[in-house]
Coordinates of C-alpha atoms and ligand atoms in Angstrom, one line a residue:
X20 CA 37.9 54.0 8.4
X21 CA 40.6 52.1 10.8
X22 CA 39.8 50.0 13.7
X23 CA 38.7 51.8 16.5
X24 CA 40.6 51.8 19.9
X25 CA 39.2 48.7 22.0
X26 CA 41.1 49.0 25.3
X27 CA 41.3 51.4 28.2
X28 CA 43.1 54.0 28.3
X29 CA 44.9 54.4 31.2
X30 CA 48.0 56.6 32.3
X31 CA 48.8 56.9 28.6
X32 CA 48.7 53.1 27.8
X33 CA 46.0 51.0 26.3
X34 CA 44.9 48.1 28.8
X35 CA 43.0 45.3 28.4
X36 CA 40.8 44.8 31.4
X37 CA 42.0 42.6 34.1
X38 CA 38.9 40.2 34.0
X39 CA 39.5 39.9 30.2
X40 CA 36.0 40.3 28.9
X41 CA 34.9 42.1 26.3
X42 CA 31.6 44.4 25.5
X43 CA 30.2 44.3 22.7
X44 CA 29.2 47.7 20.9
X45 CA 26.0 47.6 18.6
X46 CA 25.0 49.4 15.5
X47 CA 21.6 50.2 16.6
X48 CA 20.4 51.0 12.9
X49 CA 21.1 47.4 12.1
X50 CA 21.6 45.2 15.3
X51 CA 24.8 44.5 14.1
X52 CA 28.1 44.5 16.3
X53 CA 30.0 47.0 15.8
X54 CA 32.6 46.6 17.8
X55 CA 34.3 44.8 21.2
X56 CA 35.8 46.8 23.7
X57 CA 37.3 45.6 27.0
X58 CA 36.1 45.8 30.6
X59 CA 37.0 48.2 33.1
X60 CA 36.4 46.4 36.6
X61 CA 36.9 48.0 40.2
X62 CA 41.0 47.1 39.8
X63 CA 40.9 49.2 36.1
X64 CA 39.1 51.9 38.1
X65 CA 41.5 51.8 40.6
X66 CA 44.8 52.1 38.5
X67 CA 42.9 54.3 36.7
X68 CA 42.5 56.7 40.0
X69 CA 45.4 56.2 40.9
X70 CA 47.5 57.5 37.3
X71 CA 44.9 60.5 37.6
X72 CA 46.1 61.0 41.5
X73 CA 50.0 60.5 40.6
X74 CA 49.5 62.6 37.6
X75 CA 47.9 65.4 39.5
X76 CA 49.7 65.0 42.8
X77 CA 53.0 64.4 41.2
X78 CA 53.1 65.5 37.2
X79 CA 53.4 68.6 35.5
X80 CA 49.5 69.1 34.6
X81 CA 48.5 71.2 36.9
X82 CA 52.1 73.3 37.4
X83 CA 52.7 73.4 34.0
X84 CA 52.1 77.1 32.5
X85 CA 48.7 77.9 31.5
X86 CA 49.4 78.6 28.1
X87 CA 51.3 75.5 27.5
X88 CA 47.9 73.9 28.7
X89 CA 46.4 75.6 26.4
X90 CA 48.1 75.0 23.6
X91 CA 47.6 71.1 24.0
X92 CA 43.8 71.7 24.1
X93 CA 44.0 73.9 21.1
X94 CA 46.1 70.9 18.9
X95 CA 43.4 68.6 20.0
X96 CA 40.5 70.2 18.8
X97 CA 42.4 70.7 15.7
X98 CA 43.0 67.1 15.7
X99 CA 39.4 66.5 16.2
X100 CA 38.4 68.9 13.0
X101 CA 41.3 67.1 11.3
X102 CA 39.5 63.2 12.0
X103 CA 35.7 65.2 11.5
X104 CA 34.5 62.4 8.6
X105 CA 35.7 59.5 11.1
X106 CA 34.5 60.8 14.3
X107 CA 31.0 61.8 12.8
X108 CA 31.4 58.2 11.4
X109 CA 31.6 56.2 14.6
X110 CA 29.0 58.5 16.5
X111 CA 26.0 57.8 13.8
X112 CA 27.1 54.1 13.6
X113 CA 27.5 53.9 17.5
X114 CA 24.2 55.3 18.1
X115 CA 21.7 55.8 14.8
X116 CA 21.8 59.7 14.7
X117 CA 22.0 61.1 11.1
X118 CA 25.6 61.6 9.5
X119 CA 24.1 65.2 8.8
X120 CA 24.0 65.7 12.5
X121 CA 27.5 64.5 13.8
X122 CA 29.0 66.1 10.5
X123 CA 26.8 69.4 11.3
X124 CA 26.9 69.5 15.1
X125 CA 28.7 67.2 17.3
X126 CA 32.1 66.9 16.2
X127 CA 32.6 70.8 14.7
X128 CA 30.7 71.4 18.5
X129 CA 33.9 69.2 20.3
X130 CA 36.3 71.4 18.2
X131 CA 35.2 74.4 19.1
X132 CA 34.5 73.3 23.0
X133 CA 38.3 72.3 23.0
X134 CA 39.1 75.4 21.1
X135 CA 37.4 77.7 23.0
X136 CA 38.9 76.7 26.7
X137 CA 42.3 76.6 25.0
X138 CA 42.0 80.3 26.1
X139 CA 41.2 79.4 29.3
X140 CA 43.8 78.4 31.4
X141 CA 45.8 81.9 31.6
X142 CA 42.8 83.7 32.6
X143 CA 42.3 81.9 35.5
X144 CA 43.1 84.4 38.6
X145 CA 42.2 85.2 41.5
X146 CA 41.6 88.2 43.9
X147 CA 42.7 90.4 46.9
X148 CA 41.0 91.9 49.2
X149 CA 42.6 95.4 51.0
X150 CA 39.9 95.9 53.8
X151 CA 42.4 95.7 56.6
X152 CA 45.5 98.4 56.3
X153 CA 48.2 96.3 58.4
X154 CA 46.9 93.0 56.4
X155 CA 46.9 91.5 52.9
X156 CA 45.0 88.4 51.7
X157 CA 44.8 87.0 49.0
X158 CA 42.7 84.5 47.1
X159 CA 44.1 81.9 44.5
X160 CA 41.7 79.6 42.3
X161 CA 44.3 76.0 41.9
X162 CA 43.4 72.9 40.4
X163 CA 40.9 70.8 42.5
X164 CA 42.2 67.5 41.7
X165 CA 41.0 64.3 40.4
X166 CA 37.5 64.5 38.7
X167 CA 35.0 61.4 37.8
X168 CA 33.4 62.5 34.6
X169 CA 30.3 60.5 33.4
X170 CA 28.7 60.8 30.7
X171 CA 25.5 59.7 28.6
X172 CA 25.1 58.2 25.1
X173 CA 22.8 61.3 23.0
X174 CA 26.2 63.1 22.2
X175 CA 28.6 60.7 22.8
X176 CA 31.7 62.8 21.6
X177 CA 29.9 66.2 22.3
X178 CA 29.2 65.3 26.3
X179 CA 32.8 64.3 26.6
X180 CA 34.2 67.5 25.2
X181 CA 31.8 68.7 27.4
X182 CA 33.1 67.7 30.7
X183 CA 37.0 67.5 29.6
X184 CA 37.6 70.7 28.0
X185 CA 36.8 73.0 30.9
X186 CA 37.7 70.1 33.7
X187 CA 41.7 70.2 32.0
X188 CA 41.8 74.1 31.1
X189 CA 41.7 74.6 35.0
X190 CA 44.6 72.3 35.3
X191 CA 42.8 68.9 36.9
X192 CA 43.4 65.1 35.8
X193 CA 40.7 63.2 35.1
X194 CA 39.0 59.7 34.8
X195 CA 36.3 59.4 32.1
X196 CA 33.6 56.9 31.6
X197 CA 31.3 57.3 28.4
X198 CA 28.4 55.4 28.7
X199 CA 28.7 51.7 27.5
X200 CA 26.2 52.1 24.9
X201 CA 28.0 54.9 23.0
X202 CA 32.7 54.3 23.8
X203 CA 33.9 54.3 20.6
X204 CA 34.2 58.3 20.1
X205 CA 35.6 58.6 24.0
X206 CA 38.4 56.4 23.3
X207 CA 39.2 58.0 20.1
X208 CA 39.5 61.4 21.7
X209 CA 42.0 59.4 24.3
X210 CA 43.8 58.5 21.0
X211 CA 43.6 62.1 19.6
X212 CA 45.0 63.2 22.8
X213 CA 47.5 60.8 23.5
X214 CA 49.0 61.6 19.7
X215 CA 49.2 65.5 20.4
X216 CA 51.4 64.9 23.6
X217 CA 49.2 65.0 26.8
X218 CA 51.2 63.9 29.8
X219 CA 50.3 60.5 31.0
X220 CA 47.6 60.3 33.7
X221 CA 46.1 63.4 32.7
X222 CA 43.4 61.9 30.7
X223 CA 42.3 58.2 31.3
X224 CA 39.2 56.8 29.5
X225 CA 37.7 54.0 31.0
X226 CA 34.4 51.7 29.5
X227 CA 31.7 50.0 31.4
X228 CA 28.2 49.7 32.7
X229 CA 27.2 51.7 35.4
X230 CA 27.0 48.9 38.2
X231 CA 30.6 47.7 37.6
X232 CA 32.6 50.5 36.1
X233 CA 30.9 54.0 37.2
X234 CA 29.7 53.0 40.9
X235 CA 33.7 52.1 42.0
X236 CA 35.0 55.4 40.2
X237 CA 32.5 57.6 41.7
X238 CA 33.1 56.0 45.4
X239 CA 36.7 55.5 44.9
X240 CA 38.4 57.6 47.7
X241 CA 40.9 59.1 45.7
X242 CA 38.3 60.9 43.0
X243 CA 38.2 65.1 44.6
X244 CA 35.2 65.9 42.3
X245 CA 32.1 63.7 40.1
X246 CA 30.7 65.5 37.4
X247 CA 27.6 63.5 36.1
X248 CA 25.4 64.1 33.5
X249 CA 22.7 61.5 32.5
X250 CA 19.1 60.3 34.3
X251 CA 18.3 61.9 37.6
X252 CA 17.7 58.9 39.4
X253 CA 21.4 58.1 38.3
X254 CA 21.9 61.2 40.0
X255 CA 20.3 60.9 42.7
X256 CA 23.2 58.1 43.2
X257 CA 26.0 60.3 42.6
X258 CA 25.0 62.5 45.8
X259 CA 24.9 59.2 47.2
X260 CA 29.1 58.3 46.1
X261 CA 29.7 61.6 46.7
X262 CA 29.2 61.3 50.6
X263 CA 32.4 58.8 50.3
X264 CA 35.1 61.0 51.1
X265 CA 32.8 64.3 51.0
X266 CA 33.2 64.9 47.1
X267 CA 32.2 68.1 45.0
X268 CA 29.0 66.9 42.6
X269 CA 27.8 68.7 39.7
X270 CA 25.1 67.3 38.5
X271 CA 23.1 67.7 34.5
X272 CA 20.4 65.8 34.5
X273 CA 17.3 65.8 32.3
X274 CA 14.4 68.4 31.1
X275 CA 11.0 68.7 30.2
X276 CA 11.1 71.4 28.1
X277 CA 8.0 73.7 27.6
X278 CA 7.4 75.6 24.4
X279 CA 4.9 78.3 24.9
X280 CA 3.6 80.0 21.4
X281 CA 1.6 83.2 21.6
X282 CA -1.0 84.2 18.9
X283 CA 1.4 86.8 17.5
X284 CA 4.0 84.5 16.8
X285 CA 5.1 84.2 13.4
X286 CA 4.0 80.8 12.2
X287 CA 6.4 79.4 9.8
X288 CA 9.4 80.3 12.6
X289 CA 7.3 78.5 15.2
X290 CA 6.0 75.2 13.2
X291 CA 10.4 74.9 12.4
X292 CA 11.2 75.6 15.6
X293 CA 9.1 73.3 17.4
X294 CA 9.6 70.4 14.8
X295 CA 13.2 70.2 15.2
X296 CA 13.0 71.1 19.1
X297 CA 11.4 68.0 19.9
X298 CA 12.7 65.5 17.0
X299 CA 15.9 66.5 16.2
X300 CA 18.5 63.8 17.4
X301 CA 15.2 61.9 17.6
X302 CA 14.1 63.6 20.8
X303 CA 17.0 62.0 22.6
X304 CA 17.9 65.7 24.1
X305 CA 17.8 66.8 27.7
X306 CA 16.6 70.1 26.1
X307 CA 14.3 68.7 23.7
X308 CA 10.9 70.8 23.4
X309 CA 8.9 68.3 24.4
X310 CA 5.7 70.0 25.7
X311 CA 3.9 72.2 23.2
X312 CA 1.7 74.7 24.9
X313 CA -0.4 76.6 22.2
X314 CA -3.6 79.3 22.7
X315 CA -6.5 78.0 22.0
X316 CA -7.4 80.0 19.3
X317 CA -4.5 79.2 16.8
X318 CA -4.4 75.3 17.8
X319 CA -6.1 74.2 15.2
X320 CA -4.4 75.7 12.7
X321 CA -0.6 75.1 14.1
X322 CA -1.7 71.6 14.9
X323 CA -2.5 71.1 11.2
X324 CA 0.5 72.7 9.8
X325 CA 3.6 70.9 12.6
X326 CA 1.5 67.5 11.5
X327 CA 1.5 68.1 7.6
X328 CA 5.2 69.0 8.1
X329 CA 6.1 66.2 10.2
X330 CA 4.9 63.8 7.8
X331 CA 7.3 65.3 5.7
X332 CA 10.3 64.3 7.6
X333 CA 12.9 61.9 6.0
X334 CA 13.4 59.2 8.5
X335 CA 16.0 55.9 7.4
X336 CA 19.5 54.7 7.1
X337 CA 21.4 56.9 9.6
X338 CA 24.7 57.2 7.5
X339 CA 22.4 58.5 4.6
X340 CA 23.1 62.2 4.5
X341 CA 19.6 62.9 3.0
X342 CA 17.9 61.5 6.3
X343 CA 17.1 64.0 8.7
X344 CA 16.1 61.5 11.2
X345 CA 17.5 58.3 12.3
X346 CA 16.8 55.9 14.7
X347 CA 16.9 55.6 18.9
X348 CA 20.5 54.3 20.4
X349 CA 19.3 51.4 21.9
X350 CA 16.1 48.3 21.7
X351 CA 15.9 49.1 25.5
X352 CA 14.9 52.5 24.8
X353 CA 12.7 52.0 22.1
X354 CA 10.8 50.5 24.7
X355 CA 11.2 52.9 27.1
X356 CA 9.8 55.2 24.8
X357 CA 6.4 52.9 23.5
X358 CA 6.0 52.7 27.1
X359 CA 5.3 56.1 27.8
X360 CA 3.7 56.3 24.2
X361 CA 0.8 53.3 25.2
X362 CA 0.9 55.1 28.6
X363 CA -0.3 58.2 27.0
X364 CA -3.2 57.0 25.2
X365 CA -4.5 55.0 27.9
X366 CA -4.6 58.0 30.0
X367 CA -6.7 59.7 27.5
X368 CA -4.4 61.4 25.1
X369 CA -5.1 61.5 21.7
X370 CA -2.7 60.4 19.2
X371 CA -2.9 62.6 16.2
X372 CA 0.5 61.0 14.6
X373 CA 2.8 58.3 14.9
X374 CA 4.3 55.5 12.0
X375 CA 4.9 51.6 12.1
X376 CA 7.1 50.6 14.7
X377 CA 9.0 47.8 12.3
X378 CA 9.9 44.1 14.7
X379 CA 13.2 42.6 13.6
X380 CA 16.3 44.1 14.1
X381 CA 15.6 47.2 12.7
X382 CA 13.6 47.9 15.4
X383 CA 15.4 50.9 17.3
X384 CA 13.4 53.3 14.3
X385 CA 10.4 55.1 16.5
X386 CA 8.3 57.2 14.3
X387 CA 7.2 60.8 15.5
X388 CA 4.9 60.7 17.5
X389 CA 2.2 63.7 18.4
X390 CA -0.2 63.8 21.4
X391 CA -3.0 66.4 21.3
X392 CA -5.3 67.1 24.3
X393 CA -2.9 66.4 26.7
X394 CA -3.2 67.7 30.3
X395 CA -0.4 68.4 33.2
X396 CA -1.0 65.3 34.7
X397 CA -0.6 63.1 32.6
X398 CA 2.5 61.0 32.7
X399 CA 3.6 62.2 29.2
X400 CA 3.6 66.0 30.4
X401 CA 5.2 65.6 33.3
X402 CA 8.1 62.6 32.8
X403 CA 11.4 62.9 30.6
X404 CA 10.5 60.8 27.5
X405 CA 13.9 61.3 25.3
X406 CA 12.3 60.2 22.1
X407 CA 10.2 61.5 19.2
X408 CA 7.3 62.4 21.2
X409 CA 5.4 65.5 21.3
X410 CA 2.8 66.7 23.6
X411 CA 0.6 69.6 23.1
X412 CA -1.6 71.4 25.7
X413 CA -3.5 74.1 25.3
X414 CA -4.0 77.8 27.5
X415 CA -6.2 80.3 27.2
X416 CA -4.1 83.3 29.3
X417 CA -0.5 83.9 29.6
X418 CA -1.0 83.4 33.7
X419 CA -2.5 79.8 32.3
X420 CA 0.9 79.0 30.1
X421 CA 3.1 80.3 33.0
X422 CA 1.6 78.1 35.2
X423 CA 1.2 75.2 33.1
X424 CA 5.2 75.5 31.6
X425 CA 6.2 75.4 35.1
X426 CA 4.0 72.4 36.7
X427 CA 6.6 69.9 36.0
X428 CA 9.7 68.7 38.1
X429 CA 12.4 69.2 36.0
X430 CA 13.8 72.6 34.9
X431 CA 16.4 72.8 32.3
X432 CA 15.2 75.2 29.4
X433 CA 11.7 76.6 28.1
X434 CA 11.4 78.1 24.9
X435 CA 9.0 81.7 23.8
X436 CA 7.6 82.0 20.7
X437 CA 6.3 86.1 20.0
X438 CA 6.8 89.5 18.6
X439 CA 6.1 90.9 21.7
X440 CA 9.7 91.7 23.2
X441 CA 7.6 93.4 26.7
X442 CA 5.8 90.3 27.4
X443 CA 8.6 87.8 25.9
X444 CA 10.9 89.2 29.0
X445 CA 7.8 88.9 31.3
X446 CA 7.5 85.9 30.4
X447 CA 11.0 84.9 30.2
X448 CA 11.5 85.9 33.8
X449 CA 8.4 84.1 35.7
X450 CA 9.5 80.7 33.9
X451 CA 11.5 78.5 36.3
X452 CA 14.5 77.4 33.9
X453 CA 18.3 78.0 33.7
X454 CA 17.7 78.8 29.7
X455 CA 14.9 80.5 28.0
X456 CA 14.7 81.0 24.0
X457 CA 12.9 83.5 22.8
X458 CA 12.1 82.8 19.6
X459 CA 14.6 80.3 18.3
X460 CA 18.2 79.6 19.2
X461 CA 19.1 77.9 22.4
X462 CA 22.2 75.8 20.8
X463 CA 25.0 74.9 23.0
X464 CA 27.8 77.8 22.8
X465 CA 31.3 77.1 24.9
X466 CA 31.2 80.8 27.0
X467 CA 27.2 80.5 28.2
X468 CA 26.7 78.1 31.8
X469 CA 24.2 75.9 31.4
X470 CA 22.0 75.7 34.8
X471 CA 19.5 73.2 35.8
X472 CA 16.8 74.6 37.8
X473 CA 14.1 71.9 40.2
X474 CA 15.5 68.2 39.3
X475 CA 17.4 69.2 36.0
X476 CA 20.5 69.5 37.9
X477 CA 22.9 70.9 40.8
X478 CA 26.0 73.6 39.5
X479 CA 26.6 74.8 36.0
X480 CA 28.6 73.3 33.2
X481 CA 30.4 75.9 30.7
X482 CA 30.7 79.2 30.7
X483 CA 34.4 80.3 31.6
X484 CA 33.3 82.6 35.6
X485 CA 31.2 79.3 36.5
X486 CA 34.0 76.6 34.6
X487 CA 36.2 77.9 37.6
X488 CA 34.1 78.1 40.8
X489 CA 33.1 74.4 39.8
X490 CA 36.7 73.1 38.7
X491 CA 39.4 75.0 40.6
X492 CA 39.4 75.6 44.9
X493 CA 39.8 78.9 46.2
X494 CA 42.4 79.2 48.6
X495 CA 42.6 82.4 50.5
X496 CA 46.3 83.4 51.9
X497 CA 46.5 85.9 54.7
X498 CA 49.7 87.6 55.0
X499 CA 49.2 90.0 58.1
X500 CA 52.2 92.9 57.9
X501 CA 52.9 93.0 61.3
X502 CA 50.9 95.5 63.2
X503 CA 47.8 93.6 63.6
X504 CA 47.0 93.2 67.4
X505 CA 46.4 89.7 69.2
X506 CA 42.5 90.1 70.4
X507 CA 44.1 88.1 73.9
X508 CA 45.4 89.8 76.1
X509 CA 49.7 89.8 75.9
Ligands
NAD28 P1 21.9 57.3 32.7 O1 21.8 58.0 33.9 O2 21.3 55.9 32.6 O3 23.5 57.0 32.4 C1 24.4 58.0 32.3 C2 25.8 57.5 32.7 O4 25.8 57.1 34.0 C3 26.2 56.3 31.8 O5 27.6 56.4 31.5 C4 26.0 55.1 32.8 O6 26.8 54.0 32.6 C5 26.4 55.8 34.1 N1 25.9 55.1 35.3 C6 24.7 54.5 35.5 N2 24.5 54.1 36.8 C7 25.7 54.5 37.4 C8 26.1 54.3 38.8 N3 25.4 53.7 39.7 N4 27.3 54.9 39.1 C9 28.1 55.5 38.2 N5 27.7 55.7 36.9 C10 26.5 55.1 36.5 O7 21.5 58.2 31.5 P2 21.4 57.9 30.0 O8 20.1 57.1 29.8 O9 22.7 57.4 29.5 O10 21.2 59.4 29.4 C11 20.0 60.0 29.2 C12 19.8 61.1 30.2 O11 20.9 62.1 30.2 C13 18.5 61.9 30.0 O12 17.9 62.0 31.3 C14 19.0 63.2 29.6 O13 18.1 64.3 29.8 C15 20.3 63.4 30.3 N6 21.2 64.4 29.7 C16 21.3 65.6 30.3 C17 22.0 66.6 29.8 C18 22.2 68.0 30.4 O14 23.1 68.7 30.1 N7 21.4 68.3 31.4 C19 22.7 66.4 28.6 C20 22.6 65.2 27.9 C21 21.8 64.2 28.5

């Protein structure tokens, strides 16, 4: 495959950042570099604002008409299906997930995100309201303006087309920073977009650490909007910028998912569904099922059939398409996760299953890992791991699993497993998440908002009715006909 881009990409040009330095990208899977791509510092940020602001304020994005808007998005996600081998390419080298992964779900996923809010822009309307006979107002939805999109490193091409596709179906111009473990898909998108004719200024890529690239974009004065998805106590910062100016936030942050099996539950579905909730993508997955809460009368027996089938798993050279798992994106995280792994056990969890963490530079590989006889309060029930870490607890009465699934802080998704569709809803409705499965399912699809309930997150991202409330203003005109009296006196 060619090089890949290594500059900014700002107001349709690639820049070198004005301090000169470079970052260099890692292959996690080997250690190796991968790649050098420059610095954006607080002057990138800035004329990166700034080719957002003129293009918004001044260029034909957000005038343009909305089915000529549409049509770009549509010839990029066509691009993207067109590049699928290289894109899938630079996201397993960039960060260790398996080829069969990026191939399978995160670049077909960009397509269709890009595909699907192609459709978008010419929907957008607004309303009109007729309580008042001598008086007609009206409500537009525009453009909001410049948004600060940051984004994290489990889905590096997937959280971009995340945040872009609805952001520029409602018209806005935007800056985005990928995270600077994971670039190299980001700026290839800017390539991919740049190629199929979007105006300059629309979409401006920018790469960087948090402290020096993300903290001046999200503060800058001239950003209308952050949209943030990554760590909640990055978060938590991001209210913080957002006071700068009085921004708009929307916030995605992480998950502590809850998986609660009932006796009636059919097995096989449940010992699948559990396995690749919690180790798929290696457990680096704001969604992933990371809490296993089982009856006590069929723990035994699921216990010994998830473990036998774990042990099964195919875990090795990312870019091998046989290899269902591959390793974590980063050495830092590894650690991260052993951390919370040696925390576990020394607060009385019992490991049932885990592998041979190898030294060397190999070393982002964590094996899966499976807790038994763990409790609420533990650390490991109650704190976002994001690796291959699995912690069962055990109920004995659905008020018990209710109440156990929701003793945690965070409250992205929660997952059902049973044949009983009365107590699956009853269920389903007393657990405090913005996504419940019931029995399987729960991928990411374009037209369905994903909500953040506790500390998971503030606003919804996706779904087209909740894509406009966060990305457009409302503007209300009031055109009064004439007869409508003063209430002062003449
Ligand atoms: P992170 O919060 O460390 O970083 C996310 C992004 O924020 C990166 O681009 C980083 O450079 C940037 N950043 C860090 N500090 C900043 C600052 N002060 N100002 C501006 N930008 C800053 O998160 P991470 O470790 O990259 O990602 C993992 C997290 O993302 C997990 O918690 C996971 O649950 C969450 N996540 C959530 C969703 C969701 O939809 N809710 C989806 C994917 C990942």
């Amino acid at each position: 495959m060619k090089r890949w881009p290594d500059k900014n990409y700002i107001n349709g040009n690639w820049a070198g950042g004005s301090s000169g330095r470079m970052w260099t990208v890692t292959n996690p899977a080997t250690g190796d570099a991968l790649a050098e791509v420059s610095v954006a510092d607080a002057s990138d940020v800035n004329l990166a604002v700034s080719a957002a602001r003129h293009a918004f304020d001044e260029g034909p994005w957000p005038r343009m008409d909305p089915l000529a808007r549409g049509r770009l998005l549509f010839l990029l996600a066509q691009k993207i299906r067109d590049r699928l081998e290289d894109f899938a390419m630079t996201d397993t080298l960039n960060v260790g997930k398996p080829i069969r992964d990026t191939r399978g779900f995160d670049v077909p996923c960009a397509a269709d995100l890009f595909e699907s809010y192609a459709g978008l822009p010419d929907k957008i309307s607004g309303k009109c309201f007729g309580t008042l006979p001598d008086n007609v107002t009206m409500q537009f939805r525009e453009p909001m303006g410049v948004i600060a999109a940051i984004v994290p490193w489990n889905f590096p091409l997937t959280n971009a087309a995340i945040k872009l596709a609805p952001i520029l179906a409602c018209g806005n111009t935007v800056v985005l920073k990928p995270s600077e473990v994971s670039p190299l898909s980001a700026l290839m998108l800017a390539e991919a977009a740049h190629e199929v004719g979007f105006p300059p200024g629309v979409l401006n890529v920018i790469h960087g650490t948090g402290a020096e690239t993300g903290a001046p974009l999200v503060r800058h004065p001239g950003v209308d909007k952050i949209t943030f998805t990554g760590r909640h106590q990055t978060g938590a910062q991001m209210l913080e910028a957002a006071k700068i100016g009085m921004k708009g936030v929307m916030l995605e942050l992480g998950g502590k998912t809850p998986s609660v099996v009932f006796p009636d539950a059919p097995v096989e579905n449940v010992v699948n569904g559990v396995i690749t909730g919690i180790f798929y993508n290696l457990g680096q997955v704001c969604v992933a099922g990371s809490r296993l809460l089982v009856h006590e009368s069929q723990h035994a027996d699921l216990m010994e059939r998830i473990v036998a089938k774990v042990r099964g798993l195919r875990q090795g050279d990312p870019t091998d398409p046989s290899m269902q798992l591959g390793c974590l994106a980063t050495a830092q995280h590894l650690s991260t996760v052993h951390r919370y792994v040696e925390q576990a056990r020394k607060e009385g969890a019992r490991c049932v299953l885990t592998g041979k963490i190898p030294d060397g530079p190999q070393n982002c590989f964590y094996p899966p890992t499976l807790f038994d006889g763990v409790t609420p309060p533990m650390t490991v029930a109650r704190e976002e791991v994001f690796g291959p870490v699995l912690s069962v607890l055990t109920y004995r009465t659905e008020e018990e699993a209710v109440r156990m699934a929701n003793d945690c802080d965070f409250g992205l998704m929660a997952n059902i497993w049973t044949t009983d569709g009365t107590r699956a809803l009853r269920v389903a409705r007393q657990l405090r998440a913005g996504r419940v499965t019931i029995n399987g399912g729960g991928a990411l699809r374009p037209n369905v908002p994903v909500f953040g309930y506790k500390m998971s997150g503030i606003g919804a991202e996706l779904g087209y009715e909740e894509t406009v409330h966060e990305y457009t203003s409302s503007k209300a005109v009031i055109y009064a006909l004439g007869t409508e009296k003063s209430p002062w006196p003449e």
